[in-house]
Amino acid sequence: MALPCNTLLPGDSATVMDSLPEGSVDLIFADPPYNLQLSGDLTRPTGARVEGVDNAWDKFVDYAAYDAFTRRWLTAARRVLKSDGTLWVMGSYHNIFRLGATLQDLGFWLLNDVVWRKTNPMPNFRGRRFTNAHETLIWAAKNESSRYYFNYDTARSLNEDLQMRSDWLLPLCTGAERLKDPAGKKAHPTQKPEALLHRVLATTTRPGDVVLDPFFGTGTTGAVAKRLGRRWIGIEQEEAYIKYATKRIENVEPLDPALAHAPAKREEPRVPFGALVEAGLLPPGTVLTDARARHRARVAADGTLHSNTLRGSIHKVGAAVMGAPSCNGWTFWHYREGGGRPRPIDALRTQVRAQMRLA
């Protein structure tokens, strides 16, 4: 069976996944039923009814039934994942611990648990518990030896060039993004914000990767995947949600590929310092300095640096002049172009890489 990419498949999640080719999916994002176990209506202090999750798809007889459901769909999900694929699954305190235990029982390797802290959570109207202001996402590889993908540089860029932490402060899905039915009510009780999926897909997938959502709902995963140039597969059994998702995704315009993805530095082709010398970008004899011109070194024809009695790679000489155990020579050493301000030699490496992509 050919992989039905960019398609919404109707039916039960596990059954449909069983029909897909084994080892064909790069990433699965799952927002399964939470088994909220609500009894009776939840009302505001004014007496108004709170729109909660009371749908049939979130009702299970007991924990054993929910655990059997979870094991069934996670088993099917693991089969369709590639050997280096990963799975994201999210939930609340009602179900996330049971999901985590089943993931480990099935052989998944847990990478992170991420707390989505909501900027605008629903208040606790009864005043008998703390306000539930977060949900938890588990990120797991197919197994311990999986060479999973993570774009660390994109994660930093999304977080003002700081290392991204595992607590994410994002708002609930509201405003124009929230889909409504003709009566003005929520089309889906637990529609997730696109910002959440953007962060997941931008940091843990590449363009062209296949992203599967086995509980597609109104299509948030598909909408974000299409915009970012990822292929997607959705599975949904509720006819009303299928209609909303189909119309929603049809209206999404993909981004220019250059804007949708920035390769991680680890993905970039390797450029040795000697390549800059050979290309004439830093001819032998060029003087390099640190950013404040406290240390000097000259470029040799063999791609090494000379600084007084020191001779070696850009990293080795940089570490020696600083008296440090290590040094990133690409950012430490600077050159001057036409008498201008010093620039890191990494700028020249970026230039060479750009030429390599065009070749």
CSV table of C-alpha atoms in Angstrom, one decimal:
chain,number,residue,atom,x,y,z
A,1,MET,CA,0.0,0.0,0.0
A,2,ALA,CA,1.3,3.4,-0.9
A,3,LEU,CA,1.5,5.9,1.9
A,4,PRO,CA,-1.6,8.2,1.6
A,5,CYS,CA,0.1,11.5,2.4
A,6,ASN,CA,-1.8,14.8,2.8
A,7,THR,CA,-4.9,12.8,3.4
A,8,LEU,CA,-7.5,12.6,6.1
A,9,LEU,CA,-8.5,8.9,6.7
A,10,PRO,CA,-11.8,8.2,8.4
A,11,GLY,CA,-12.1,5.5,11.0
A,12,ASP,CA,-10.7,4.1,14.2
A,13,SER,CA,-7.1,5.2,14.8
A,14,ALA,CA,-5.6,1.8,15.6
A,15,THR,CA,-7.4,0.0,12.8
A,16,VAL,CA,-6.4,2.6,10.2
A,17,MET,CA,-2.8,2.6,11.4
A,18,ASP,CA,-2.7,-1.2,11.0
A,19,SER,CA,-3.4,-0.7,7.3
A,20,LEU,CA,-0.5,1.7,6.8
A,21,PRO,CA,3.0,0.4,5.7
A,22,GLU,CA,5.3,-0.5,8.6
A,23,GLY,CA,8.1,1.9,9.4
A,24,SER,CA,6.7,4.7,7.1
A,25,VAL,CA,6.1,7.7,9.4
A,26,ASP,CA,8.7,10.1,10.8
A,27,LEU,CA,6.6,11.6,13.6
A,28,ILE,CA,3.3,11.0,15.4
A,29,PHE,CA,1.5,13.7,17.3
A,30,ALA,CA,-1.3,12.3,19.4
A,31,ASP,CA,-3.9,14.1,21.4
A,32,PRO,CA,-6.0,11.1,22.5
A,33,PRO,CA,-9.2,11.1,24.7
A,34,TYR,CA,-8.3,12.1,28.2
A,35,ASN,CA,-10.9,9.9,30.0
A,36,LEU,CA,-11.9,12.9,32.1
A,37,GLN,CA,-14.6,10.9,34.0
A,38,LEU,CA,-16.9,13.9,34.3
A,39,SER,CA,-20.0,13.3,36.3
A,40,GLY,CA,-22.7,15.9,35.9
A,41,ASP,CA,-22.5,19.4,34.5
A,42,LEU,CA,-19.8,22.0,35.5
A,43,THR,CA,-21.3,25.4,36.1
A,44,ARG,CA,-19.9,28.9,36.6
A,45,PRO,CA,-20.8,30.9,39.8
A,46,THR,CA,-23.4,32.6,37.7
A,47,GLY,CA,-25.1,29.3,37.0
A,48,ALA,CA,-24.0,29.2,33.4
A,49,ARG,CA,-23.0,25.8,32.1
A,50,VAL,CA,-19.3,25.3,31.2
A,51,GLU,CA,-18.7,23.7,27.8
A,52,GLY,CA,-16.6,20.7,28.8
A,53,VAL,CA,-15.8,17.3,27.3
A,54,ASP,CA,-18.8,15.1,27.6
A,55,ASN,CA,-18.6,13.5,24.2
A,56,ALA,CA,-19.0,9.7,23.7
A,57,TRP,CA,-15.5,9.4,22.4
A,58,ASP,CA,-14.1,10.4,25.9
A,59,LYS,CA,-16.1,7.9,27.9
A,60,PHE,CA,-14.7,4.6,29.1
A,61,VAL,CA,-16.2,2.0,31.4
A,62,ASP,CA,-13.2,1.9,33.7
A,63,TYR,CA,-9.4,2.3,33.8
A,64,ALA,CA,-8.9,-1.2,32.4
A,65,ALA,CA,-10.9,-0.3,29.3
A,66,TYR,CA,-8.9,2.9,28.9
A,67,ASP,CA,-5.6,1.1,29.3
A,68,ALA,CA,-6.6,-1.5,26.7
A,69,PHE,CA,-7.6,1.3,24.3
A,70,THR,CA,-4.2,3.1,25.0
A,71,ARG,CA,-2.1,0.0,24.5
A,72,ARG,CA,-3.9,-0.9,21.3
A,73,TRP,CA,-3.4,2.5,19.5
A,74,LEU,CA,0.2,2.9,20.8
A,75,THR,CA,1.1,-0.6,19.6
A,76,ALA,CA,-0.2,0.4,16.1
A,77,ALA,CA,1.6,3.7,16.3
A,78,ARG,CA,5.0,2.1,17.1
A,79,ARG,CA,4.6,-0.3,14.2
A,80,VAL,CA,4.2,2.6,11.6
A,81,LEU,CA,7.0,4.7,13.1
A,82,LYS,CA,10.4,4.6,11.3
A,83,SER,CA,13.3,3.2,13.4
A,84,ASP,CA,14.5,6.8,14.1
A,85,GLY,CA,11.0,8.2,14.4
A,86,THR,CA,9.5,9.9,17.5
A,87,LEU,CA,6.1,10.2,19.0
A,88,TRP,CA,4.5,13.1,20.9
A,89,VAL,CA,1.5,12.4,23.1
A,90,MET,CA,-0.3,14.8,25.4
A,91,GLY,CA,-2.8,14.6,28.2
A,92,SER,CA,-3.9,15.9,31.6
A,93,TYR,CA,-3.5,14.5,35.1
A,94,HIS,CA,-6.4,12.1,34.3
A,95,ASN,CA,-4.4,10.1,31.8
A,96,ILE,CA,-0.8,11.2,31.3
A,97,PHE,CA,0.7,8.9,33.9
A,98,ARG,CA,-1.1,5.9,32.4
A,99,LEU,CA,0.1,6.9,28.9
A,100,GLY,CA,3.7,7.2,30.1
A,101,ALA,CA,3.7,3.7,31.7
A,102,THR,CA,2.3,2.1,28.6
A,103,LEU,CA,4.9,3.9,26.4
A,104,GLN,CA,7.7,2.4,28.5
A,105,ASP,CA,6.1,-1.0,28.6
A,106,LEU,CA,5.9,-1.0,24.8
A,107,GLY,CA,9.6,-0.1,24.3
A,108,PHE,CA,9.4,3.6,23.6
A,109,TRP,CA,12.3,5.6,24.9
A,110,LEU,CA,11.2,8.8,26.7
A,111,LEU,CA,13.1,11.9,25.7
A,112,ASN,CA,11.3,14.7,27.5
A,113,ASP,CA,8.1,15.5,29.3
A,114,VAL,CA,7.1,19.0,28.4
A,115,VAL,CA,4.7,21.1,30.5
A,116,TRP,CA,2.4,23.3,28.5
A,117,ARG,CA,1.6,26.1,30.9
A,118,LYS,CA,-1.5,28.0,29.8
A,119,THR,CA,-1.5,31.8,30.0
A,120,ASN,CA,-5.3,31.8,30.1
A,121,PRO,CA,-6.5,28.6,31.9
A,122,MET,CA,-10.1,28.0,32.8
A,123,PRO,CA,-10.7,29.0,36.5
A,124,ASN,CA,-11.6,26.4,39.1
A,125,PHE,CA,-15.2,27.4,39.6
A,126,ARG,CA,-15.9,25.3,42.6
A,127,GLY,CA,-12.8,26.5,44.6
A,128,ARG,CA,-12.0,23.0,45.9
A,129,ARG,CA,-8.8,22.4,44.0
A,130,PHE,CA,-5.9,24.3,42.5
A,131,THR,CA,-6.6,25.6,39.0
A,132,ASN,CA,-5.6,23.2,36.4
A,133,ALA,CA,-3.3,25.5,34.4
A,134,HIS,CA,-1.2,23.0,32.4
A,135,GLU,CA,-1.1,19.9,30.3
A,136,THR,CA,1.8,17.5,29.8
A,137,LEU,CA,3.3,16.3,26.6
A,138,ILE,CA,5.6,13.3,26.4
A,139,TRP,CA,8.2,13.1,23.6
A,140,ALA,CA,9.5,9.6,23.0
A,141,ALA,CA,11.7,7.9,20.5
A,142,LYS,CA,10.7,4.5,19.0
A,143,ASN,CA,13.5,2.8,21.0
A,144,GLU,CA,16.7,3.6,23.0
A,145,SER,CA,18.9,3.4,19.9
A,146,SER,CA,16.8,5.7,17.7
A,147,ARG,CA,18.8,8.5,16.0
A,148,TYR,CA,15.9,10.9,16.4
A,149,TYR,CA,15.9,14.4,14.9
A,150,PHE,CA,16.0,17.6,17.0
A,151,ASN,CA,16.7,21.1,15.6
A,152,TYR,CA,18.4,22.7,18.6
A,153,ASP,CA,19.1,25.9,16.7
A,154,THR,CA,15.4,26.4,15.7
A,155,ALA,CA,14.4,25.8,19.4
A,156,ARG,CA,16.9,28.5,20.4
A,157,SER,CA,15.6,30.9,17.7
A,158,LEU,CA,12.0,30.5,18.8
A,159,ASN,CA,13.1,31.4,22.4
A,160,GLU,CA,15.1,34.6,21.7
A,161,ASP,CA,18.4,32.7,21.2
A,162,LEU,CA,18.2,31.0,24.6
A,163,GLN,CA,18.1,27.3,25.2
A,164,MET,CA,14.5,26.2,25.1
A,165,ARG,CA,13.3,24.7,28.4
A,166,SER,CA,10.7,22.0,28.9
A,167,ASP,CA,8.0,24.4,30.2
A,168,TRP,CA,6.2,26.2,27.5
A,169,LEU,CA,4.1,29.2,28.2
A,170,LEU,CA,1.4,29.4,25.5
A,171,PRO,CA,-2.3,30.5,25.4
A,172,LEU,CA,-5.3,28.3,24.8
A,173,CYS,CA,-6.9,28.3,21.4
A,174,THR,CA,-9.1,31.3,21.3
A,175,GLY,CA,-10.3,34.1,19.0
A,176,ALA,CA,-10.4,33.7,15.3
A,177,GLU,CA,-8.4,30.5,15.5
A,178,ARG,CA,-11.1,28.7,17.5
A,179,LEU,CA,-13.5,27.0,15.1
A,180,LYS,CA,-17.2,27.5,15.7
A,181,ASP,CA,-20.3,25.7,14.6
A,182,PRO,CA,-23.2,27.5,12.9
A,183,ALA,CA,-24.7,28.2,16.3
A,184,GLY,CA,-21.5,29.9,17.5
A,185,LYS,CA,-20.4,27.1,19.8
A,186,LYS,CA,-17.0,25.5,19.8
A,187,ALA,CA,-16.6,23.0,16.9
A,188,HIS,CA,-14.4,20.9,19.1
A,189,PRO,CA,-14.1,21.0,22.9
A,190,THR,CA,-10.3,20.5,23.0
A,191,GLN,CA,-9.0,22.2,19.9
A,192,LYS,CA,-5.2,22.8,20.5
A,193,PRO,CA,-3.5,26.1,19.5
A,194,GLU,CA,-1.4,26.1,16.3
A,195,ALA,CA,1.4,27.7,18.3
A,196,LEU,CA,1.8,24.4,20.2
A,197,LEU,CA,2.0,22.3,17.0
A,198,HIS,CA,4.3,24.9,15.3
A,199,ARG,CA,6.8,24.4,18.1
A,200,VAL,CA,6.6,20.6,18.0
A,201,LEU,CA,7.0,20.3,14.2
A,202,ALA,CA,9.5,23.1,13.7
A,203,THR,CA,11.9,21.6,16.2
A,204,THR,CA,11.4,17.8,15.7
A,205,THR,CA,10.7,17.4,12.0
A,206,ARG,CA,12.3,18.3,8.7
A,207,PRO,CA,10.5,19.5,5.5
A,208,GLY,CA,9.0,16.6,3.7
A,209,ASP,CA,8.8,14.4,6.8
A,210,VAL,CA,5.6,12.5,7.3
A,211,VAL,CA,3.6,13.6,10.3
A,212,LEU,CA,0.7,11.3,11.5
A,213,ASP,CA,-2.0,12.5,13.8
A,214,PRO,CA,-4.2,9.5,14.9
A,215,PHE,CA,-6.8,11.7,16.7
A,216,PHE,CA,-7.0,14.5,14.1
A,217,GLY,CA,-10.0,16.4,15.4
A,218,THR,CA,-10.4,19.7,13.5
A,219,GLY,CA,-7.0,19.4,11.9
A,220,THR,CA,-4.6,21.6,13.8
A,221,THR,CA,-1.7,19.2,13.1
A,222,GLY,CA,-2.5,19.0,9.4
A,223,ALA,CA,-2.9,22.8,9.1
A,224,VAL,CA,0.5,23.5,10.7
A,225,ALA,CA,2.2,20.6,8.8
A,226,LYS,CA,1.0,22.0,5.5
A,227,ARG,CA,2.1,25.5,6.3
A,228,LEU,CA,5.6,24.3,7.3
A,229,GLY,CA,6.1,22.0,4.2
A,230,ARG,CA,5.7,18.7,6.0
A,231,ARG,CA,3.5,15.8,4.7
A,232,TRP,CA,0.7,14.8,6.9
A,233,ILE,CA,-1.8,12.0,7.5
A,234,GLY,CA,-4.8,12.5,9.7
A,235,ILE,CA,-7.1,9.8,11.2
A,236,GLU,CA,-10.5,10.8,12.6
A,237,GLN,CA,-13.7,8.9,13.2
A,238,GLU,CA,-16.1,11.8,13.9
A,239,GLU,CA,-17.8,13.0,10.7
A,240,ALA,CA,-18.4,16.5,11.9
A,241,TYR,CA,-14.7,17.0,12.8
A,242,ILE,CA,-13.7,15.6,9.4
A,243,LYS,CA,-15.7,18.3,7.7
A,244,TYR,CA,-14.2,21.1,9.7
A,245,ALA,CA,-10.7,19.8,9.3
A,246,THR,CA,-11.0,19.4,5.5
A,247,LYS,CA,-12.2,22.9,5.0
A,248,ARG,CA,-9.7,24.3,7.4
A,249,ILE,CA,-6.7,22.7,5.7
A,250,GLU,CA,-7.8,23.6,2.2
A,251,ASN,CA,-7.5,27.3,3.2
A,252,VAL,CA,-3.9,26.9,4.4
A,253,GLU,CA,-1.2,28.4,2.2
A,254,PRO,CA,2.3,26.7,2.5
A,255,LEU,CA,5.2,29.0,3.4
A,256,ASP,CA,8.1,29.7,1.1
A,257,PRO,CA,10.5,26.8,1.9
A,258,ALA,CA,13.2,29.3,2.7
A,259,LEU,CA,11.0,30.7,5.5
A,260,ALA,CA,9.6,27.4,6.7
A,261,HIS,CA,12.8,25.7,7.8
A,262,ALA,CA,16.3,26.6,8.9
A,263,PRO,CA,18.6,23.6,8.9
A,264,ALA,CA,20.3,22.8,12.2
A,265,LYS,CA,24.0,23.5,12.2
A,266,ARG,CA,24.6,19.8,12.6
A,267,GLU,CA,22.8,19.3,9.2
A,268,GLU,CA,25.1,21.7,7.4
A,269,PRO,CA,27.8,20.3,5.2
A,270,ARG,CA,31.2,20.1,6.8
A,271,VAL,CA,33.6,22.9,5.7
A,272,PRO,CA,37.2,22.6,6.9
A,273,PHE,CA,39.1,25.8,7.6
A,274,GLY,CA,41.5,24.8,4.8
A,275,ALA,CA,38.7,25.2,2.3
A,276,LEU,CA,38.6,28.9,3.0
A,277,VAL,CA,42.4,29.1,2.4
A,278,GLU,CA,42.1,27.1,-0.9
A,279,ALA,CA,39.2,29.3,-2.1
A,280,GLY,CA,41.3,32.5,-1.5
A,281,LEU,CA,38.9,33.8,1.1
A,282,LEU,CA,41.7,33.8,3.6
A,283,PRO,CA,44.9,33.8,1.7
A,284,PRO,CA,48.1,32.6,3.4
A,285,GLY,CA,49.6,35.4,5.5
A,286,THR,CA,46.2,36.8,6.5
A,287,VAL,CA,46.2,38.1,10.0
A,288,LEU,CA,43.3,37.0,12.3
A,289,THR,CA,42.5,38.4,15.7
A,290,ASP,CA,40.0,37.8,18.4
A,291,ALA,CA,37.1,40.2,18.6
A,292,ARG,CA,39.0,42.8,20.7
A,293,ALA,CA,42.3,42.3,18.9
A,294,ARG,CA,44.1,41.1,22.0
A,295,HIS,CA,45.5,38.0,20.2
A,296,ARG,CA,46.9,37.7,16.7
A,297,ALA,CA,47.6,34.7,14.4
A,298,ARG,CA,48.6,34.4,10.8
A,299,VAL,CA,47.1,31.9,8.3
A,300,ALA,CA,49.5,29.3,6.8
A,301,ALA,CA,49.2,27.7,3.4
A,302,ASP,CA,48.3,24.3,5.0
A,303,GLY,CA,45.3,25.7,6.8
A,304,THR,CA,47.0,26.0,10.2
A,305,LEU,CA,47.4,29.2,12.3
A,306,HIS,CA,50.8,30.6,13.6
A,307,SER,CA,50.8,32.7,16.7
A,308,ASN,CA,54.3,33.3,18.1
A,309,THR,CA,55.6,29.8,18.8
A,310,LEU,CA,52.2,28.2,18.6
A,311,ARG,CA,51.1,26.3,15.5
A,312,GLY,CA,47.9,24.3,14.9
A,313,SER,CA,44.2,24.4,14.0
A,314,ILE,CA,42.0,27.4,14.5
A,315,HIS,CA,40.6,25.6,17.6
A,316,LYS,CA,43.9,24.5,19.1
A,317,VAL,CA,45.6,27.9,18.7
A,318,GLY,CA,42.5,29.7,20.0
A,319,ALA,CA,42.4,27.6,23.1
A,320,ALA,CA,46.2,28.1,23.7
A,321,VAL,CA,46.2,31.9,23.5
A,322,MET,CA,43.2,32.0,25.9
A,323,GLY,CA,44.6,29.5,28.2
A,324,ALA,CA,41.4,27.5,27.9
A,325,PRO,CA,40.8,23.8,27.6
A,326,SER,CA,38.9,24.3,24.3
A,327,CYS,CA,37.8,26.9,21.8
A,328,ASN,CA,35.4,27.3,18.9
A,329,GLY,CA,37.8,28.8,16.4
A,330,TRP,CA,35.1,29.7,14.0
A,331,THR,CA,33.6,32.2,16.4
A,332,PHE,CA,36.8,33.2,18.2
A,333,TRP,CA,39.0,34.3,15.2
A,334,HIS,CA,38.0,37.4,13.2
A,335,TYR,CA,39.1,38.9,10.0
A,336,ARG,CA,38.8,42.5,8.6
A,337,GLU,CA,37.5,43.2,5.2
A,338,GLY,CA,38.5,46.5,3.6
A,339,GLY,CA,39.5,48.0,6.9
A,340,GLY,CA,36.0,47.5,8.3
A,341,ARG,CA,34.9,46.0,11.6
A,342,PRO,CA,36.2,42.6,12.5
A,343,ARG,CA,33.9,39.7,11.5
A,344,PRO,CA,34.1,36.1,12.7
A,345,ILE,CA,35.5,33.7,10.2
A,346,ASP,CA,32.3,31.7,10.6
A,347,ALA,CA,30.7,34.2,8.2
A,348,LEU,CA,33.0,33.0,5.5
A,349,ARG,CA,32.1,29.4,6.3
A,350,THR,CA,28.5,30.3,5.9
A,351,GLN,CA,29.3,31.8,2.5
A,352,VAL,CA,31.0,28.6,1.3
A,353,ARG,CA,28.1,26.5,2.5
A,354,ALA,CA,25.7,28.6,0.5
A,355,GLN,CA,27.7,28.0,-2.6
A,356,MET,CA,27.8,24.3,-1.9
A,357,ARG,CA,24.0,24.2,-1.8
A,358,LEU,CA,23.7,25.9,-5.1
A,359,ALA,CA,26.2,23.6,-6.8
